[in-house]
mmCIF file of C-alpha atoms in Angstrom:
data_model
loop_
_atom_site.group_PDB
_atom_site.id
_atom_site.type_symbol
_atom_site.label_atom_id
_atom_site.label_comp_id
_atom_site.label_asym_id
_atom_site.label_seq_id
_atom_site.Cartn_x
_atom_site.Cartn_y
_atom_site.Cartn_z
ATOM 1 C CA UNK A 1 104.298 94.669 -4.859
ATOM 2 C CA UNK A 2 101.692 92.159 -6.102
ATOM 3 C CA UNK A 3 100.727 92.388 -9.710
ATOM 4 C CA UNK A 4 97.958 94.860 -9.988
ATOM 5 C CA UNK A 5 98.225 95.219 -6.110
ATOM 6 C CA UNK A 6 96.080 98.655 -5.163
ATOM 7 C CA UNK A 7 97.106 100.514 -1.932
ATOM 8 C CA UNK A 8 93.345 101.378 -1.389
ATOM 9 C CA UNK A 9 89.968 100.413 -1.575
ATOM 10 C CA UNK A 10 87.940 101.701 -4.097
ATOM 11 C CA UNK A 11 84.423 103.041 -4.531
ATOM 12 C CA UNK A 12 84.084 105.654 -1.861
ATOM 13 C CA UNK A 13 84.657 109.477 -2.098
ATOM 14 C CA UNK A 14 86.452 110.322 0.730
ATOM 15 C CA UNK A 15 90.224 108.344 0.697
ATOM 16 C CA UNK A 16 90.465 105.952 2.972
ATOM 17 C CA UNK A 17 93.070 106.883 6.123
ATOM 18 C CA UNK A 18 96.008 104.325 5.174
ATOM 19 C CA UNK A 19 95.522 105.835 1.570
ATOM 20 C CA UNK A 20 97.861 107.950 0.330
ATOM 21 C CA UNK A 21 96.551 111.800 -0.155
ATOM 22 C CA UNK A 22 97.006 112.519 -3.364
ATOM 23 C CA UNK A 23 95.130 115.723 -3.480
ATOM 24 C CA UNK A 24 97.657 117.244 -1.298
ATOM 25 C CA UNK A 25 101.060 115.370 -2.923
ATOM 26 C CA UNK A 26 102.817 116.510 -5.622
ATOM 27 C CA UNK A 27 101.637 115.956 -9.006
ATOM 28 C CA UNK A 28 101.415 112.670 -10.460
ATOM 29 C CA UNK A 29 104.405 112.419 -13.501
ATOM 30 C CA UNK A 30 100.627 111.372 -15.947
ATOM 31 C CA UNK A 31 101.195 114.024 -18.357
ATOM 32 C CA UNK A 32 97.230 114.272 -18.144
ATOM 33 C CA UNK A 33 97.082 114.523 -14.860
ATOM 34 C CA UNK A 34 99.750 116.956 -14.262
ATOM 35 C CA UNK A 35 98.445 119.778 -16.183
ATOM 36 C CA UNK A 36 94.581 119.735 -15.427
ATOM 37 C CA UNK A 37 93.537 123.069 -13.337
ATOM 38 C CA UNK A 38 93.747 122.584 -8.988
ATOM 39 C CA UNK A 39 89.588 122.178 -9.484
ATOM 40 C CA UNK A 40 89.483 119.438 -12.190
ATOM 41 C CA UNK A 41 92.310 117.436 -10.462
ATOM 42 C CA UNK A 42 90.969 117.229 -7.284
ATOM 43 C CA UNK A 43 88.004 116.069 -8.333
ATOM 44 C CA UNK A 44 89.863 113.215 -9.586
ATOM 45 C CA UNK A 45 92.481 113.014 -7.147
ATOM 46 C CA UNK A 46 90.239 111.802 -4.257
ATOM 47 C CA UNK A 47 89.507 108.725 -6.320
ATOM 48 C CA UNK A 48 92.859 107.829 -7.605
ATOM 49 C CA UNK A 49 94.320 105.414 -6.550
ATOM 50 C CA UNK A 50 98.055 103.932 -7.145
ATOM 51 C CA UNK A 51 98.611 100.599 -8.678
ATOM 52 C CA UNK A 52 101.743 98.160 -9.674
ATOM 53 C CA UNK A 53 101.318 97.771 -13.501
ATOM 54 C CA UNK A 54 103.521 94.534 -14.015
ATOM 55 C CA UNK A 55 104.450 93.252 -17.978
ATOM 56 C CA UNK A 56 101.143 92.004 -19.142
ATOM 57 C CA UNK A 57 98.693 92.792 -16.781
ATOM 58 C CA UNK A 58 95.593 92.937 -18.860
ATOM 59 C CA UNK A 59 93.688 96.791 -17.969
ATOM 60 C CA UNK A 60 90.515 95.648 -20.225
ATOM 61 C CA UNK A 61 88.867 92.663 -22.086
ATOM 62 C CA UNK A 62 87.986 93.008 -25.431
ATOM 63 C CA UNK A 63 84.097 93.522 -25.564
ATOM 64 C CA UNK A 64 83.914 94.029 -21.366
ATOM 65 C CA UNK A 65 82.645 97.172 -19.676
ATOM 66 C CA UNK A 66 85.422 99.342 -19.006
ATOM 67 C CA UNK A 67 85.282 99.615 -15.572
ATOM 68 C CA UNK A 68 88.829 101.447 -14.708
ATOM 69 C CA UNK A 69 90.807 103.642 -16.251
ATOM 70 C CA UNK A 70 94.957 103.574 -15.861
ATOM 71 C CA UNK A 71 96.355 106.575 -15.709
ATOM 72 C CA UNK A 72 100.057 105.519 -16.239
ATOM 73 C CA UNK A 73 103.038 107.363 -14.777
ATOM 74 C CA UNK A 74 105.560 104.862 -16.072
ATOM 75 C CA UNK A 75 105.135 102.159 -18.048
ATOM 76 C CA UNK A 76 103.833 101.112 -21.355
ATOM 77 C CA UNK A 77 100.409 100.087 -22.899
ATOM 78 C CA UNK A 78 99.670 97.976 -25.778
ATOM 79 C CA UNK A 79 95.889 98.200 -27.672
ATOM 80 C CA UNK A 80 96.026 95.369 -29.679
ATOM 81 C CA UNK A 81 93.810 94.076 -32.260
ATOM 82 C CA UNK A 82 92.546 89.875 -31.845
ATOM 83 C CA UNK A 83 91.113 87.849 -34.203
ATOM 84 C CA UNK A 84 88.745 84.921 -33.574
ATOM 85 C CA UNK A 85 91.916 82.565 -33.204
ATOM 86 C CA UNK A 86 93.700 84.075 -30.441
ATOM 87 C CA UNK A 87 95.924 85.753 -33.177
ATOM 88 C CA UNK A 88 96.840 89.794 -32.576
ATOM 89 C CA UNK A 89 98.822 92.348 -34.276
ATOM 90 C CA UNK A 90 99.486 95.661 -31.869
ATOM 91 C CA UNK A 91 98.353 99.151 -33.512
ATOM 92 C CA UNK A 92 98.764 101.500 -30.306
ATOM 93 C CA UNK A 93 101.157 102.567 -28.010
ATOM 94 C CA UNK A 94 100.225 105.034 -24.668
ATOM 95 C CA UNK A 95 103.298 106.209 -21.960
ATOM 96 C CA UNK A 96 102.904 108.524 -19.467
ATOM 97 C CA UNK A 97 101.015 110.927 -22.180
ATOM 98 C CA UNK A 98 97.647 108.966 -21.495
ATOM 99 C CA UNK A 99 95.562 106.693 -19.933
ATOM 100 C CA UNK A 100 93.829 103.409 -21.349
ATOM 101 C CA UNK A 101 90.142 103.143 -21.970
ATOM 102 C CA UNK A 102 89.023 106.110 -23.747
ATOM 103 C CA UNK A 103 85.962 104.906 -25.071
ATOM 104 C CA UNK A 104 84.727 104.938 -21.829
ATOM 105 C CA UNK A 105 84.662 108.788 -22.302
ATOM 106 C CA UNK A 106 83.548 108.729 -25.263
ATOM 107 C CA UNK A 107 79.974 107.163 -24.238
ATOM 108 C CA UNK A 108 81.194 103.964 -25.625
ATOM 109 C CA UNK A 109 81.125 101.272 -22.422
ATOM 110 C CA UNK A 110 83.292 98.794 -24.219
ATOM 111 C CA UNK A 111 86.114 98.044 -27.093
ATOM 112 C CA UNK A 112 86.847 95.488 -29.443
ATOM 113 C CA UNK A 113 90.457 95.569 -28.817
ATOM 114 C CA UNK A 114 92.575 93.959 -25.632
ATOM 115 C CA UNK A 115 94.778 96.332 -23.662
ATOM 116 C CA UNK A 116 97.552 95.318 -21.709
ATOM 117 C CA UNK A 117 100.900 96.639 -20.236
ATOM 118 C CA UNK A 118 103.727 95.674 -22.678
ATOM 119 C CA UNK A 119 106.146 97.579 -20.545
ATOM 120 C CA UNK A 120 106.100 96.976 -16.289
ATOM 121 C CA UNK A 121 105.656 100.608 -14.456
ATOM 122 C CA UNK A 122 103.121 102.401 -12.198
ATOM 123 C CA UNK A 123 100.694 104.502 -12.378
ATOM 124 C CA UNK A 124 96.885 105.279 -10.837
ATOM 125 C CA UNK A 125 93.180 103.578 -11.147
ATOM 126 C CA UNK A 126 89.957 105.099 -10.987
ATOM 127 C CA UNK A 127 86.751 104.234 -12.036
ATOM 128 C CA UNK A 128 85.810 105.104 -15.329
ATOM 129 C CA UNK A 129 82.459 106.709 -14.713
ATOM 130 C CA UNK A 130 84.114 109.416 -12.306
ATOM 131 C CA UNK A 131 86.346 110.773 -15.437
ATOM 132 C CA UNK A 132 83.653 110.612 -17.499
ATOM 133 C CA UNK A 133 81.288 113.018 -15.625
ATOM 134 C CA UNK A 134 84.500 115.348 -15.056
ATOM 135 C CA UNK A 135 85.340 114.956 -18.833
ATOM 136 C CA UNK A 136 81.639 115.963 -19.968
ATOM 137 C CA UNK A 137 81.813 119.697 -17.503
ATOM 138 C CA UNK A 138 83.747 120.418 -20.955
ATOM 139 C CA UNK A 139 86.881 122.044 -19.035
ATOM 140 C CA UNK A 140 90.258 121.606 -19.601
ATOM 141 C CA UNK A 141 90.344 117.550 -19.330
ATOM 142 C CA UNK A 142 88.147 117.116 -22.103
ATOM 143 C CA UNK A 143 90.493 119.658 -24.248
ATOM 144 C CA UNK A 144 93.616 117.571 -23.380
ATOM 145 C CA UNK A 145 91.516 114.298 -23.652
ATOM 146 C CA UNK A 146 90.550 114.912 -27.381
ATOM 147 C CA UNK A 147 94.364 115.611 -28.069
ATOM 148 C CA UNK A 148 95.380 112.629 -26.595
ATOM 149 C CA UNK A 149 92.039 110.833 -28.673
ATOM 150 C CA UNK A 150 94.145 113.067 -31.934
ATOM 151 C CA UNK A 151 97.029 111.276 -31.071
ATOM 152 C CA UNK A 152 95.941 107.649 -30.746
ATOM 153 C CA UNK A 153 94.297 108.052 -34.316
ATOM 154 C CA UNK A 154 97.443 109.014 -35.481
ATOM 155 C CA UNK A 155 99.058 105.717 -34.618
ATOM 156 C CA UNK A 156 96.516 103.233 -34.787
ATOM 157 C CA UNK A 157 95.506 104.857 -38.842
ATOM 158 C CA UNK A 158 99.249 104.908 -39.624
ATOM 159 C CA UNK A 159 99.782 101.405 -38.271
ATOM 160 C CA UNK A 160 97.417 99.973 -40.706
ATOM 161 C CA UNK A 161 99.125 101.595 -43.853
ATOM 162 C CA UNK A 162 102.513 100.000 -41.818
ATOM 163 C CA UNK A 163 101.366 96.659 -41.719
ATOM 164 C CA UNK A 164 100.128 96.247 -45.214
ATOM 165 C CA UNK A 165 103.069 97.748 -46.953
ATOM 166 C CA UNK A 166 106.046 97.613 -45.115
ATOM 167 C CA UNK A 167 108.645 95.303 -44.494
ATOM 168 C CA UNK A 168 109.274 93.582 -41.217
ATOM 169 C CA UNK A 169 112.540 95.162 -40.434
ATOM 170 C CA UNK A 170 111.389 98.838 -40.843
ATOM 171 C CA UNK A 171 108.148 97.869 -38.833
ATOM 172 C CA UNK A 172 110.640 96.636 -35.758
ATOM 173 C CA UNK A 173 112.911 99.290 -36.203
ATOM 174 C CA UNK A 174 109.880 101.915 -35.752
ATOM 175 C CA UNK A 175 108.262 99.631 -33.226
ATOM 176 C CA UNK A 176 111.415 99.887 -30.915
ATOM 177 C CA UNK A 177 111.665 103.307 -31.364
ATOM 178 C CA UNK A 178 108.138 104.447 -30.856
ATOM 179 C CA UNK A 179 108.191 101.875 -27.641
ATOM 180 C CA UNK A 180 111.384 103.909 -26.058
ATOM 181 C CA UNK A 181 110.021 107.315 -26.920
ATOM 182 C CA UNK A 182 106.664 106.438 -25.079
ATOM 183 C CA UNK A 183 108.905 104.574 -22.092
ATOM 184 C CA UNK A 184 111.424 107.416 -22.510
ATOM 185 C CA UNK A 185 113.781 105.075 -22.206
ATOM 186 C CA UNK A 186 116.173 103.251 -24.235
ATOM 187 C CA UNK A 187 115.950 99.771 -22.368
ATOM 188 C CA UNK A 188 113.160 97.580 -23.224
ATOM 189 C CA UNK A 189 111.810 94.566 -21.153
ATOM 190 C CA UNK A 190 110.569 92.269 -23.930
ATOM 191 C CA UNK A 191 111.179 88.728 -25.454
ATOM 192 C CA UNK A 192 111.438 87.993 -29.517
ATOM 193 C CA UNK A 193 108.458 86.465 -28.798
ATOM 194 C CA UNK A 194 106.398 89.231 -27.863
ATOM 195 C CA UNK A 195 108.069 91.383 -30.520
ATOM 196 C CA UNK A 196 106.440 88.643 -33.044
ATOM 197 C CA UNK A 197 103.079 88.560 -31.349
ATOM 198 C CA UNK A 198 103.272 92.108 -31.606
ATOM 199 C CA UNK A 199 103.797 92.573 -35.369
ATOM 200 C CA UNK A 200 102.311 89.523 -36.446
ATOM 201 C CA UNK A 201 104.739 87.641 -37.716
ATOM 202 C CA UNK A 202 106.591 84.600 -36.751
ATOM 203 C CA UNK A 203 109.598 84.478 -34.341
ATOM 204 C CA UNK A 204 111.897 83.298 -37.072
ATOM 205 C CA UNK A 205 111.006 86.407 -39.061
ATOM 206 C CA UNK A 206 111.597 88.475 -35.981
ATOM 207 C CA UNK A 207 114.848 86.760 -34.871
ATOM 208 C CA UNK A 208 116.626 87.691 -38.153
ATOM 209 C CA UNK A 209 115.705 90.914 -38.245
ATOM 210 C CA UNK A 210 116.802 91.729 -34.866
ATOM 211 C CA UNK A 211 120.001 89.801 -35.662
ATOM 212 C CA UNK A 212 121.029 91.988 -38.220
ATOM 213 C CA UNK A 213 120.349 94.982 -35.954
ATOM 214 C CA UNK A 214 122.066 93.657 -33.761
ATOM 215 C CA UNK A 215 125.446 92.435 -35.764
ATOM 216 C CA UNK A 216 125.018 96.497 -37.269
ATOM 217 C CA UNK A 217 125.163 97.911 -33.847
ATOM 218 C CA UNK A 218 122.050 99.093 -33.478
ATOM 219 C CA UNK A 219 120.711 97.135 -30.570
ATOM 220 C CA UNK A 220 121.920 94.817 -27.665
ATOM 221 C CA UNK A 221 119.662 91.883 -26.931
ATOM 222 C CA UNK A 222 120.319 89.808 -23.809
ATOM 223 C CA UNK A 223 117.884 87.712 -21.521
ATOM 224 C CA UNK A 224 114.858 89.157 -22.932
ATOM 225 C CA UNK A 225 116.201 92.847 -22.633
ATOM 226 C CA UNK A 226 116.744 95.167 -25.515
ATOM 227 C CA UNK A 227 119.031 98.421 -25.467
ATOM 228 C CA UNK A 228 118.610 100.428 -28.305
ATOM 229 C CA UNK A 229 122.406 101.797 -28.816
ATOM 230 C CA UNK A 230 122.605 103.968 -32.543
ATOM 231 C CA UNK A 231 119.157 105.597 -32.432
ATOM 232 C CA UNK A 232 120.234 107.835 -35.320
ATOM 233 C CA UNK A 233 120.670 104.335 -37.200
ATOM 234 C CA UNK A 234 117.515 102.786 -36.121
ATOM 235 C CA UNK A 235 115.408 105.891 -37.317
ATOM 236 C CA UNK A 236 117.314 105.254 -40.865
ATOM 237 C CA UNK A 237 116.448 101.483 -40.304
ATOM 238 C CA UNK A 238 112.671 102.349 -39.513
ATOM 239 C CA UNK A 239 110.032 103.277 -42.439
ATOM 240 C CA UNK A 240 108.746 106.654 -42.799
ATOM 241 C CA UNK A 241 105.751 105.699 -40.454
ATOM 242 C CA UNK A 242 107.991 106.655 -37.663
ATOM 243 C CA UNK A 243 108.726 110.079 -38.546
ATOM 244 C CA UNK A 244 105.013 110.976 -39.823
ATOM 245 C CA UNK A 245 103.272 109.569 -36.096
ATOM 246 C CA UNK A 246 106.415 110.976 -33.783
ATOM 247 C CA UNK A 247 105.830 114.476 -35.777
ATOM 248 C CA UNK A 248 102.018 114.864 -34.146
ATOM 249 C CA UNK A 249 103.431 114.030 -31.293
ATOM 250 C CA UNK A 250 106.130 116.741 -31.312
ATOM 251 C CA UNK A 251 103.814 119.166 -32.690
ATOM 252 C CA UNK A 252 101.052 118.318 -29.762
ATOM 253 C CA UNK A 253 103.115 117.660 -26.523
ATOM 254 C CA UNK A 254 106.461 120.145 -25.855
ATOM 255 C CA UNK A 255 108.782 120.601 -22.961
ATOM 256 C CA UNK A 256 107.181 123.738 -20.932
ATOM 257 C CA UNK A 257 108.787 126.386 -18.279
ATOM 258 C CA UNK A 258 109.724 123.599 -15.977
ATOM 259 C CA UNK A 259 111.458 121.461 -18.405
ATOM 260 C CA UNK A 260 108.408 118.342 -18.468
ATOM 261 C CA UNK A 261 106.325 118.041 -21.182
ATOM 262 C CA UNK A 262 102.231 119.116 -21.980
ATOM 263 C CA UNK A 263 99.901 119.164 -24.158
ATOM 264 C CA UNK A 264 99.828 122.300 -26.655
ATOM 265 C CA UNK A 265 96.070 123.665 -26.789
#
């Protein structure tokens, strides 16, 4: 696939013929999407359509119209905060348990901050002002969609206490952890680079730390991969940040009768 490639046209209500019918297919793995009532989801469904979401593909522009909304089924997003200079710290993390551009919801067009996939998967575009007049009927989306809201305050609040008074090596520790929890996975696609970018500091800072993880068996770094091997040690490693945000989250979103997760309402 092509970065970003879509597999249909957009804009009408009826899917195109070469589209795939996702009103009649299984259930999306979108944690969202999977546990909205037959009515609200097709409503949706006819519009969805499925996208490549490569590393980095940029889903909106700081102060743009949110146009789309990514539903992602695998995958990571990063909302990151920019300053004038080009400089940006990351304070929120979505998986498979959300989509990006809430504000668009929220009767807020636009955001401030720049979101973009920090980890390559899949998952399904629509345009933003469909969800928002199935969000405002007040059903069962807009329930699961001010959990999910819930959720992303947890993080983003947290991640400013983390960032003022925590040390680097905690930060990464529950950086890397809270990135494989929302991947559920325990491989991570990403350079020391972008680990740096993402907790504002410099790669020096970020190469030691990751070192000493690394000679202490807690990770395995190679060609821009990272394998998180003694989780139980990492979570020692991190700073109490991790255990206070991954809490909501296991309080708000348990396994159900078929073994996948959902939102508790």
């Amino acid at each position: 696939m092509s970065n970003g490639q879509v597999f249909a046209p957009l804009g009408s209500s009826r899917a195109p013929s070469n589209s795939l019918n996702l009103v009649d297919s299984p259930r999306p793995r979108n944690i969202i999407l999977s546990q909205l009532p037959a009515d609200e989801y097709a409503a949706l469904a006819k519009h969805l359509m499925p996208v490549d979401l490569p590393l980095e593909k940029q889903l909106s522009e700081p102060n743009q119209p949110i146009e789309f909304l990514y539903f992602v089924n695998t995958g990571l997003i990063s909302t990151d905060a920019i300053t004038e200079k080009g400089e940006q710290v990351e304070v929120g993390l979505i998986g498979r348990e959300g989509f990006s551009g809430l504000p668009a919801l929220l009767d807020q067009p636009q955001m401030s901050h720049s979101v973009i996939m920090q980890g390559s998967g899949e998952g399904l575009r629509i345009r933003s002002s469909l969800v928002r007049a199935e969000f405002l009927k007040g059903g069962m989306l807009q329930r699961i969609v001010h959990a999910f809201a819930y959720l992303q305050l947890v993080q983003i609040t947290q991640s400013v206490l983390c960032n003022r008074m925590h040390e680097v090596d905690a930060r990464l520790a529950r950086w890397l952890l809270s990135s494989a929890d929302r991947m559920e996975s325990e491989t991570l696609h990403l350079t020391q680079e972008f680990l740096a970018q993402m907790l504002g500091v410099q790669r020096s800072t970020v190469t030691v730390a990751a070192g000493e993880m690394q000679r202490n068996g807690m990770i395995g770094y190679s060609r821009g991969r990272i394998h998180i091997l003694d989780r139980p040690g990492l979570i020692g490693k991190a700073c109490e940040c991790y255990g206070i945000v991954n809490e909501s989250y296991n309080r708000i979103l348990k396994k159900n009768e078929d073994g996948d997760l959902s939102y508790i309402l």
